Amino acid sequence: AQSVTQLDSHVSVSEGTPVLLRCNYSSSYSPSLFWYVQHPNKGLQLLLKYTSAATLVKGINGFEAEFKKSETSFHLTKPSAHMSDAAEYFCVVSQVNDYKLSFGAGTTVTVRA
Amino acid sequence: DGGITQSPKYLFRKEGQNVTLSCEQNLNHDAMYWYRQDPGQGLRLIYYSQIVNDFQKGDIAEGYSVSREKKESFPLTVTSAQKNPTAFYLCASSGPITISTNEKLFFGSGTQLSVL
């Protein structure tokens, strides 16, 4: 069994300040972990993924996430928020060779000018 | 350009009516999926298909049906048995079967279904 908990339903930051989106997971086996972003009226886009290689994963648009097995966490960060980062973010877990993905409930990010 | 096309963008269903959501991909992907998105609940898997003429139930398959007669197409029917169909529906696909078949999902733009 696998599941994902996104610890914040809504995060509000000022432009130029750091962004932290928290994600905890549970998985019976070694997981694959992903972060997806959904902008208003658009489809989902893959930000980054972890598949048992380096624990610090760099993604698009300046985002990165760190896999911490001891804490079962995969938090997403960005050093400096931009207005275009306002969107819904989903943390996703799956297992290798398994088509089923489990999505978190999502975190809405708003960016203040 | 390759991608996934969902139609219609908005769909309204009357009580007791079956409706079908279309999903077409030209990415030559083997696997296709249907997800339902409700506010505060993330995406939940309805059905998925790994190859033509084969599909499996996801976590919330009750009240839905699918078919996979062609590699490019994976339509979803919301039947009258689905008592709470109002939601945003996303279709997705992923690439050829490899060790890491869940490497990357490509998503459509979604269909918003509402009940009249």
PDB file of C-alpha atoms in Angstrom:
ATOM      1  CA  ALA A   1       0.000   0.000   0.000  1.00  0.00           C
ATOM      2  CA  GLN A   2       1.107   3.536  -0.602  1.00  0.00           C
ATOM      3  CA  SER A   3      -0.172   6.976   0.241  1.00  0.00           C
ATOM      4  CA  VAL A   4       0.841  10.610   0.246  1.00  0.00           C
ATOM      5  CA  THR A   5       0.118  13.404   2.715  1.00  0.00           C
ATOM      6  CA  GLN A   6       0.665  16.989   1.720  1.00  0.00           C
ATOM      7  CA  LEU A   7       0.922  18.824   4.989  1.00  0.00           C
ATOM      8  CA  ASP A   8      -0.279  22.236   3.797  1.00  0.00           C
ATOM      9  CA  SER A   9      -3.417  22.800   1.757  1.00  0.00           C
ATOM     10  CA  HIS A  10      -2.459  26.408   1.064  1.00  0.00           C
ATOM     11  CA  VAL A  11       0.854  28.261   1.084  1.00  0.00           C
ATOM     12  CA  SER A  12       1.161  32.011   0.590  1.00  0.00           C
ATOM     13  CA  VAL A  13       4.523  33.665  -0.021  1.00  0.00           C
ATOM     14  CA  SER A  14       5.836  37.031  -1.139  1.00  0.00           C
ATOM     15  CA  GLU A  15       7.550  37.304  -4.474  1.00  0.00           C
ATOM     16  CA  GLY A  16      11.289  36.750  -4.099  1.00  0.00           C
ATOM     17  CA  THR A  17      11.009  34.739  -0.867  1.00  0.00           C
ATOM     18  CA  PRO A  18      11.576  30.975  -0.499  1.00  0.00           C
ATOM     19  CA  VAL A  19       8.821  28.434  -1.084  1.00  0.00           C
ATOM     20  CA  LEU A  20       8.499  25.182   0.870  1.00  0.00           C
ATOM     21  CA  LEU A  21       5.848  22.579   0.093  1.00  0.00           C
ATOM     22  CA  ARG A  22       5.829  19.604   2.435  1.00  0.00           C
ATOM     23  CA  CYS A  23       5.092  16.020   1.463  1.00  0.00           C
ATOM     24  CA  ASN A  24       5.230  12.821   3.506  1.00  0.00           C
ATOM     25  CA  TYR A  25       4.715   9.428   1.955  1.00  0.00           C
ATOM     26  CA  SER A  26       4.195   5.831   2.943  1.00  0.00           C
ATOM     27  CA  SER A  27       5.155   2.918   0.747  1.00  0.00           C
ATOM     28  CA  SER A  28       5.689  -0.786   1.271  1.00  0.00           C
ATOM     29  CA  TYR A  29       8.622  -0.815  -1.120  1.00  0.00           C
ATOM     30  CA  SER A  30      11.191   1.623  -2.405  1.00  0.00           C
ATOM     31  CA  PRO A  31       9.125   4.420  -3.864  1.00  0.00           C
ATOM     32  CA  SER A  32       9.287   6.583  -6.919  1.00  0.00           C
ATOM     33  CA  LEU A  33       8.261  10.128  -6.042  1.00  0.00           C
ATOM     34  CA  PHE A  34       7.115  12.989  -8.220  1.00  0.00           C
ATOM     35  CA  TRP A  35       5.973  16.579  -7.970  1.00  0.00           C
ATOM     36  CA  TYR A  36       3.449  17.848 -10.499  1.00  0.00           C
ATOM     37  CA  VAL A  37       2.195  21.401 -11.006  1.00  0.00           C
ATOM     38  CA  GLN A  38      -1.187  22.433 -12.335  1.00  0.00           C
ATOM     39  CA  HIS A  39      -1.680  26.013 -13.455  1.00  0.00           C
ATOM     40  CA  PRO A  40      -5.215  27.403 -13.699  1.00  0.00           C
ATOM     41  CA  ASN A  41      -7.079  26.031 -16.707  1.00  0.00           C
ATOM     42  CA  LYS A  42      -4.098  23.956 -17.767  1.00  0.00           C
ATOM     43  CA  GLY A  43      -3.095  20.338 -17.520  1.00  0.00           C
ATOM     44  CA  LEU A  44      -0.608  18.823 -15.114  1.00  0.00           C
ATOM     45  CA  GLN A  45       3.092  19.244 -15.730  1.00  0.00           C
ATOM     46  CA  LEU A  46       5.923  17.191 -14.238  1.00  0.00           C
ATOM     47  CA  LEU A  47       8.268  19.321 -12.117  1.00  0.00           C
ATOM     48  CA  LEU A  48      10.701  16.647 -10.991  1.00  0.00           C
ATOM     49  CA  LYS A  49      10.990  12.996 -10.046  1.00  0.00           C
ATOM     50  CA  TYR A  50      12.975  10.766  -7.681  1.00  0.00           C
ATOM     51  CA  THR A  51      13.644   7.177  -8.740  1.00  0.00           C
ATOM     52  CA  SER A  52      16.365   5.918  -6.340  1.00  0.00           C
ATOM     53  CA  ALA A  53      19.246   7.925  -7.774  1.00  0.00           C
ATOM     54  CA  ALA A  54      20.501  11.130  -6.117  1.00  0.00           C
ATOM     55  CA  THR A  55      18.460  12.142  -3.082  1.00  0.00           C
ATOM     56  CA  LEU A  56      18.503  15.820  -4.061  1.00  0.00           C
ATOM     57  CA  VAL A  57      16.520  16.192  -7.245  1.00  0.00           C
ATOM     58  CA  LYS A  58      16.525  19.293  -9.406  1.00  0.00           C
ATOM     59  CA  GLY A  59      13.537  20.080 -11.548  1.00  0.00           C
ATOM     60  CA  ILE A  60      12.300  22.718 -13.916  1.00  0.00           C
ATOM     61  CA  ASN A  61      11.748  26.399 -13.106  1.00  0.00           C
ATOM     62  CA  GLY A  62      14.244  26.403 -10.225  1.00  0.00           C
ATOM     63  CA  PHE A  63      12.442  23.836  -8.069  1.00  0.00           C
ATOM     64  CA  GLU A  64      14.193  21.047  -6.215  1.00  0.00           C
ATOM     65  CA  ALA A  65      13.192  18.339  -3.763  1.00  0.00           C
ATOM     66  CA  GLU A  66      15.067  16.196  -1.283  1.00  0.00           C
ATOM     67  CA  PHE A  67      14.241  12.571  -0.611  1.00  0.00           C
ATOM     68  CA  LYS A  68      14.703  11.702   3.076  1.00  0.00           C
ATOM     69  CA  LYS A  69      14.040   8.042   3.702  1.00  0.00           C
ATOM     70  CA  SER A  70      14.420   8.311   7.487  1.00  0.00           C
ATOM     71  CA  GLU A  71      11.699  10.965   7.580  1.00  0.00           C
ATOM     72  CA  THR A  72       9.641   9.502   4.697  1.00  0.00           C
ATOM     73  CA  SER A  73       9.537  12.982   3.227  1.00  0.00           C
ATOM     74  CA  PHE A  74       9.931  14.570  -0.189  1.00  0.00           C
ATOM     75  CA  HIS A  75       9.611  18.309   0.355  1.00  0.00           C
ATOM     76  CA  LEU A  76       9.650  20.708  -2.593  1.00  0.00           C
ATOM     77  CA  THR A  77      11.545  23.988  -2.396  1.00  0.00           C
ATOM     78  CA  LYS A  78      12.404  27.015  -4.471  1.00  0.00           C
ATOM     79  CA  PRO A  79      14.773  29.751  -3.255  1.00  0.00           C
ATOM     80  CA  SER A  80      12.887  32.673  -4.739  1.00  0.00           C
ATOM     81  CA  ALA A  81       9.202  32.642  -5.661  1.00  0.00           C
ATOM     82  CA  HIS A  82       7.962  34.196  -8.871  1.00  0.00           C
ATOM     83  CA  MET A  83       4.435  35.315  -9.657  1.00  0.00           C
ATOM     84  CA  SER A  84       4.220  32.568 -12.272  1.00  0.00           C
ATOM     85  CA  ASP A  85       4.647  29.949  -9.523  1.00  0.00           C
ATOM     86  CA  ALA A  86       1.070  30.506  -8.352  1.00  0.00           C
ATOM     87  CA  ALA A  87      -0.558  27.131  -9.014  1.00  0.00           C
ATOM     88  CA  GLU A  88      -1.653  23.836  -7.490  1.00  0.00           C
ATOM     89  CA  TYR A  89       1.115  21.389  -6.635  1.00  0.00           C
ATOM     90  CA  PHE A  90       0.717  17.636  -6.232  1.00  0.00           C
ATOM     91  CA  CYS A  91       3.087  15.178  -4.595  1.00  0.00           C
ATOM     92  CA  VAL A  92       2.814  11.693  -6.081  1.00  0.00           C
ATOM     93  CA  VAL A  93       4.147   8.293  -5.037  1.00  0.00           C
ATOM     94  CA  SER A  94       4.358   5.022  -6.895  1.00  0.00           C
ATOM     95  CA  GLN A  95       6.379   1.836  -6.898  1.00  0.00           C
ATOM     96  CA  VAL A  96       8.636   0.606  -9.679  1.00  0.00           C
ATOM     97  CA  ASN A  97       6.767  -1.616 -12.148  1.00  0.00           C
ATOM     98  CA  ASP A  98       3.426  -0.407 -10.816  1.00  0.00           C
ATOM     99  CA  TYR A  99       1.125   1.683 -12.975  1.00  0.00           C
ATOM    100  CA  LYS A 100      -0.854   2.959 -10.017  1.00  0.00           C
ATOM    101  CA  LEU A 101       0.063   6.391  -8.744  1.00  0.00           C
ATOM    102  CA  SER A 102      -1.179   7.873  -5.483  1.00  0.00           C
ATOM    103  CA  PHE A 103      -1.676  11.632  -5.469  1.00  0.00           C
ATOM    104  CA  GLY A 104      -1.651  13.936  -2.476  1.00  0.00           C
ATOM    105  CA  ALA A 105      -4.564  16.302  -1.911  1.00  0.00           C
ATOM    106  CA  GLY A 106      -2.627  19.194  -3.393  1.00  0.00           C
ATOM    107  CA  THR A 107      -1.156  22.465  -2.111  1.00  0.00           C
ATOM    108  CA  THR A 108      -2.348  25.773  -3.518  1.00  0.00           C
ATOM    109  CA  VAL A 109       0.435  28.324  -3.796  1.00  0.00           C
ATOM    110  CA  THR A 110      -0.328  32.023  -3.979  1.00  0.00           C
ATOM    111  CA  VAL A 111       2.394  34.600  -4.550  1.00  0.00           C
ATOM    112  CA  ARG A 112       2.007  38.155  -3.257  1.00  0.00           C
ATOM    113  CA  ALA A 113       3.580  41.045  -5.141  1.00  0.00           C
TER     114      ALA A 113
ATOM    115  CA  ASP B   1       2.663  18.091 -32.118  1.00  0.00           C
ATOM    116  CA  GLY B   2       2.105  14.948 -30.065  1.00  0.00           C
ATOM    117  CA  GLY B   3      -0.206  15.093 -27.118  1.00  0.00           C
ATOM    118  CA  ILE B   4      -3.409  14.068 -25.429  1.00  0.00           C
ATOM    119  CA  THR B   5      -6.743  15.506 -26.451  1.00  0.00           C
ATOM    120  CA  GLN B   6      -9.728  15.409 -24.138  1.00  0.00           C
ATOM    121  CA  SER B   7     -13.192  16.430 -25.203  1.00  0.00           C
ATOM    122  CA  PRO B   8     -15.432  18.096 -24.454  1.00  0.00           C
ATOM    123  CA  LYS B   9     -13.931  20.678 -22.116  1.00  0.00           C
ATOM    124  CA  TYR B  10     -17.260  21.090 -20.310  1.00  0.00           C
ATOM    125  CA  LEU B  11     -20.036  18.502 -20.090  1.00  0.00           C
ATOM    126  CA  PHE B  12     -23.405  18.519 -18.397  1.00  0.00           C
ATOM    127  CA  ARG B  13     -25.277  15.406 -17.378  1.00  0.00           C
ATOM    128  CA  LYS B  14     -28.932  15.002 -16.582  1.00  0.00           C
ATOM    129  CA  GLU B  15     -30.134  12.679 -13.848  1.00  0.00           C
ATOM    130  CA  GLY B  16     -30.087   9.047 -15.003  1.00  0.00           C
ATOM    131  CA  GLN B  17     -28.076   9.777 -18.101  1.00  0.00           C
ATOM    132  CA  ASN B  18     -24.875   8.113 -19.230  1.00  0.00           C
ATOM    133  CA  VAL B  19     -22.202  10.385 -20.674  1.00  0.00           C
ATOM    134  CA  THR B  20     -18.918   9.568 -22.382  1.00  0.00           C
ATOM    135  CA  LEU B  21     -15.694  11.530 -22.086  1.00  0.00           C
ATOM    136  CA  SER B  22     -13.247  11.244 -24.932  1.00  0.00           C
ATOM    137  CA  CYS B  23      -9.481  10.827 -24.631  1.00  0.00           C
ATOM    138  CA  GLU B  24      -7.201  10.480 -27.652  1.00  0.00           C
ATOM    139  CA  GLN B  25      -3.395  10.380 -27.728  1.00  0.00           C
ATOM    140  CA  ASN B  26      -0.954  10.407 -30.625  1.00  0.00           C
ATOM    141  CA  LEU B  27       2.139   9.716 -28.522  1.00  0.00           C
ATOM    142  CA  ASN B  28       2.188   5.978 -29.278  1.00  0.00           C
ATOM    143  CA  HIS B  29       1.882   5.310 -25.550  1.00  0.00           C
ATOM    144  CA  ASP B  30       0.892   1.891 -24.294  1.00  0.00           C
ATOM    145  CA  ALA B  31      -0.627   2.915 -20.973  1.00  0.00           C
ATOM    146  CA  MET B  32      -3.582   5.238 -20.471  1.00  0.00           C
ATOM    147  CA  TYR B  33      -5.342   6.362 -17.306  1.00  0.00           C
ATOM    148  CA  TRP B  34      -8.414   8.187 -16.071  1.00  0.00           C
ATOM    149  CA  TYR B  35      -8.272  10.278 -12.923  1.00  0.00           C
ATOM    150  CA  ARG B  36     -10.946  12.179 -11.087  1.00  0.00           C
ATOM    151  CA  GLN B  37     -10.092  15.436  -9.331  1.00  0.00           C
ATOM    152  CA  ASP B  38     -12.191  16.780  -6.483  1.00  0.00           C
ATOM    153  CA  PRO B  39     -11.264  19.844  -4.423  1.00  0.00           C
ATOM    154  CA  GLY B  40      -9.081  18.918  -1.474  1.00  0.00           C
ATOM    155  CA  GLN B  41      -8.786  15.271  -2.480  1.00  0.00           C
ATOM    156  CA  GLY B  42      -6.109  15.260  -5.123  1.00  0.00           C
ATOM    157  CA  LEU B  43      -6.376  12.937  -8.066  1.00  0.00           C
ATOM    158  CA  ARG B  44      -7.928   9.507  -7.701  1.00  0.00           C
ATOM    159  CA  LEU B  45      -7.474   6.710 -10.216  1.00  0.00           C
ATOM    160  CA  ILE B  46     -10.665   5.463 -11.876  1.00  0.00           C
ATOM    161  CA  TYR B  47      -9.391   3.014 -14.503  1.00  0.00           C
ATOM    162  CA  TYR B  48      -6.157   2.323 -16.299  1.00  0.00           C
ATOM    163  CA  SER B  49      -5.121   0.311 -19.339  1.00  0.00           C
ATOM    164  CA  GLN B  50      -1.680  -1.058 -20.074  1.00  0.00           C
ATOM    165  CA  ILE B  51      -2.412  -2.459 -23.534  1.00  0.00           C
ATOM    166  CA  VAL B  52      -5.205  -2.577 -26.086  1.00  0.00           C
ATOM    167  CA  ASN B  53      -8.254  -4.640 -25.116  1.00  0.00           C
ATOM    168  CA  ASP B  54      -7.189  -4.753 -21.477  1.00  0.00           C
ATOM    169  CA  PHE B  55      -7.958  -2.483 -18.542  1.00  0.00           C
ATOM    170  CA  GLN B  56      -8.028  -2.590 -14.759  1.00  0.00           C
ATOM    171  CA  LYS B  57     -10.087  -0.898 -12.082  1.00  0.00           C
ATOM    172  CA  GLY B  58      -8.490   1.825 -10.076  1.00  0.00           C
ATOM    173  CA  ASP B  59      -9.453   3.045  -6.634  1.00  0.00           C
ATOM    174  CA  ILE B  60     -12.895   4.465  -7.507  1.00  0.00           C
ATOM    175  CA  ALA B  61     -14.171   2.489 -10.498  1.00  0.00           C
ATOM    176  CA  GLU B  62     -17.769   2.086  -9.320  1.00  0.00           C
ATOM    177  CA  GLY B  63     -20.191   3.901 -11.606  1.00  0.00           C
ATOM    178  CA  TYR B  64     -17.703   4.175 -14.459  1.00  0.00           C
ATOM    179  CA  SER B  65     -16.835   2.056 -17.483  1.00  0.00           C
ATOM    180  CA  VAL B  66     -14.079   2.186 -20.096  1.00  0.00           C
ATOM    181  CA  SER B  67     -12.983   0.531 -23.317  1.00  0.00           C
ATOM    182  CA  ARG B  68      -9.622   0.267 -25.073  1.00  0.00           C
ATOM    183  CA  GLU B  69     -10.328  -0.912 -28.617  1.00  0.00           C
ATOM    184  CA  LYS B  70      -7.554   1.204 -30.103  1.00  0.00           C
ATOM    185  CA  LYS B  71      -4.161   2.182 -28.728  1.00  0.00           C
ATOM    186  CA  GLU B  72      -4.914   5.845 -29.295  1.00  0.00           C
ATOM    187  CA  SER B  73      -8.270   5.984 -27.565  1.00  0.00           C
ATOM    188  CA  PHE B  74      -9.505   5.389 -24.004  1.00  0.00           C
ATOM    189  CA  PRO B  75     -13.049   6.734 -23.559  1.00  0.00           C
ATOM    190  CA  LEU B  76     -14.632   6.939 -20.112  1.00  0.00           C
ATOM    191  CA  THR B  77     -18.369   6.502 -19.594  1.00  0.00           C
ATOM    192  CA  VAL B  78     -19.915   7.969 -16.485  1.00  0.00           C
ATOM    193  CA  THR B  79     -22.992   5.869 -15.881  1.00  0.00           C
ATOM    194  CA  SER B  80     -26.193   6.688 -14.027  1.00  0.00           C
ATOM    195  CA  ALA B  81     -24.878   4.503 -11.192  1.00  0.00           C
ATOM    196  CA  GLN B  82     -22.305   7.191 -10.353  1.00  0.00           C
ATOM    197  CA  LYS B  83     -24.269   9.240  -7.848  1.00  0.00           C
ATOM    198  CA  ASN B  84     -21.791  12.066  -7.463  1.00  0.00           C
ATOM    199  CA  PRO B  85     -20.291  12.627 -10.904  1.00  0.00           C
ATOM    200  CA  THR B  86     -19.553  16.341 -10.634  1.00  0.00           C
ATOM    201  CA  ALA B  87     -15.771  16.588 -10.848  1.00  0.00           C
ATOM    202  CA  PHE B  88     -12.844  17.399 -13.085  1.00  0.00           C
ATOM    203  CA  TYR B  89     -11.693  14.384 -15.099  1.00  0.00           C
ATOM    204  CA  LEU B  90      -8.137  14.019 -16.352  1.00  0.00           C
ATOM    205  CA  CYS B  91      -6.862  11.526 -18.872  1.00  0.00           C
ATOM    206  CA  ALA B  92      -3.189  10.596 -18.951  1.00  0.00           C
ATOM    207  CA  SER B  93      -0.815   8.337 -20.821  1.00  0.00           C
ATOM    208  CA  SER B  94       2.688   7.010 -20.316  1.00  0.00           C
ATOM    209  CA  GLY B  95       5.342   5.599 -22.574  1.00  0.00           C
ATOM    210  CA  PRO B  96       6.426   2.130 -23.731  1.00  0.00           C
ATOM    211  CA  ILE B  97       6.589  -0.627 -21.163  1.00  0.00           C
ATOM    212  CA  THR B  98      10.007  -0.546 -19.515  1.00  0.00           C
ATOM    213  CA  ILE B  99      11.383  -1.228 -16.061  1.00  0.00           C
ATOM    214  CA  SER B 100      10.259   2.210 -14.973  1.00  0.00           C
ATOM    215  CA  THR B 101       6.896   2.464 -16.678  1.00  0.00           C
ATOM    216  CA  ASN B 102       5.782   5.199 -14.328  1.00  0.00           C
ATOM    217  CA  GLU B 103       8.540   7.509 -15.412  1.00  0.00           C
ATOM    218  CA  LYS B 104       6.428  10.265 -16.776  1.00  0.00           C
ATOM    219  CA  LEU B 105       2.772  10.867 -17.301  1.00  0.00           C
ATOM    220  CA  PHE B 106       1.408  13.103 -19.993  1.00  0.00           C
ATOM    221  CA  PHE B 107      -1.917  14.687 -19.081  1.00  0.00           C
ATOM    222  CA  GLY B 108      -4.777  16.037 -21.131  1.00  0.00           C
ATOM    223  CA  SER B 109      -6.374  19.381 -20.366  1.00  0.00           C
ATOM    224  CA  GLY B 110      -9.335  17.816 -18.611  1.00  0.00           C
ATOM    225  CA  THR B 111     -13.125  17.715 -18.775  1.00  0.00           C
ATOM    226  CA  GLN B 112     -15.332  19.420 -16.205  1.00  0.00           C
ATOM    227  CA  LEU B 113     -18.478  17.353 -15.691  1.00  0.00           C
ATOM    228  CA  SER B 114     -21.471  18.876 -13.945  1.00  0.00           C
ATOM    229  CA  VAL B 115     -24.910  17.522 -13.122  1.00  0.00           C
ATOM    230  CA  LEU B 116     -27.953  19.524 -14.193  1.00  0.00           C
TER     231      LEU B 116
END
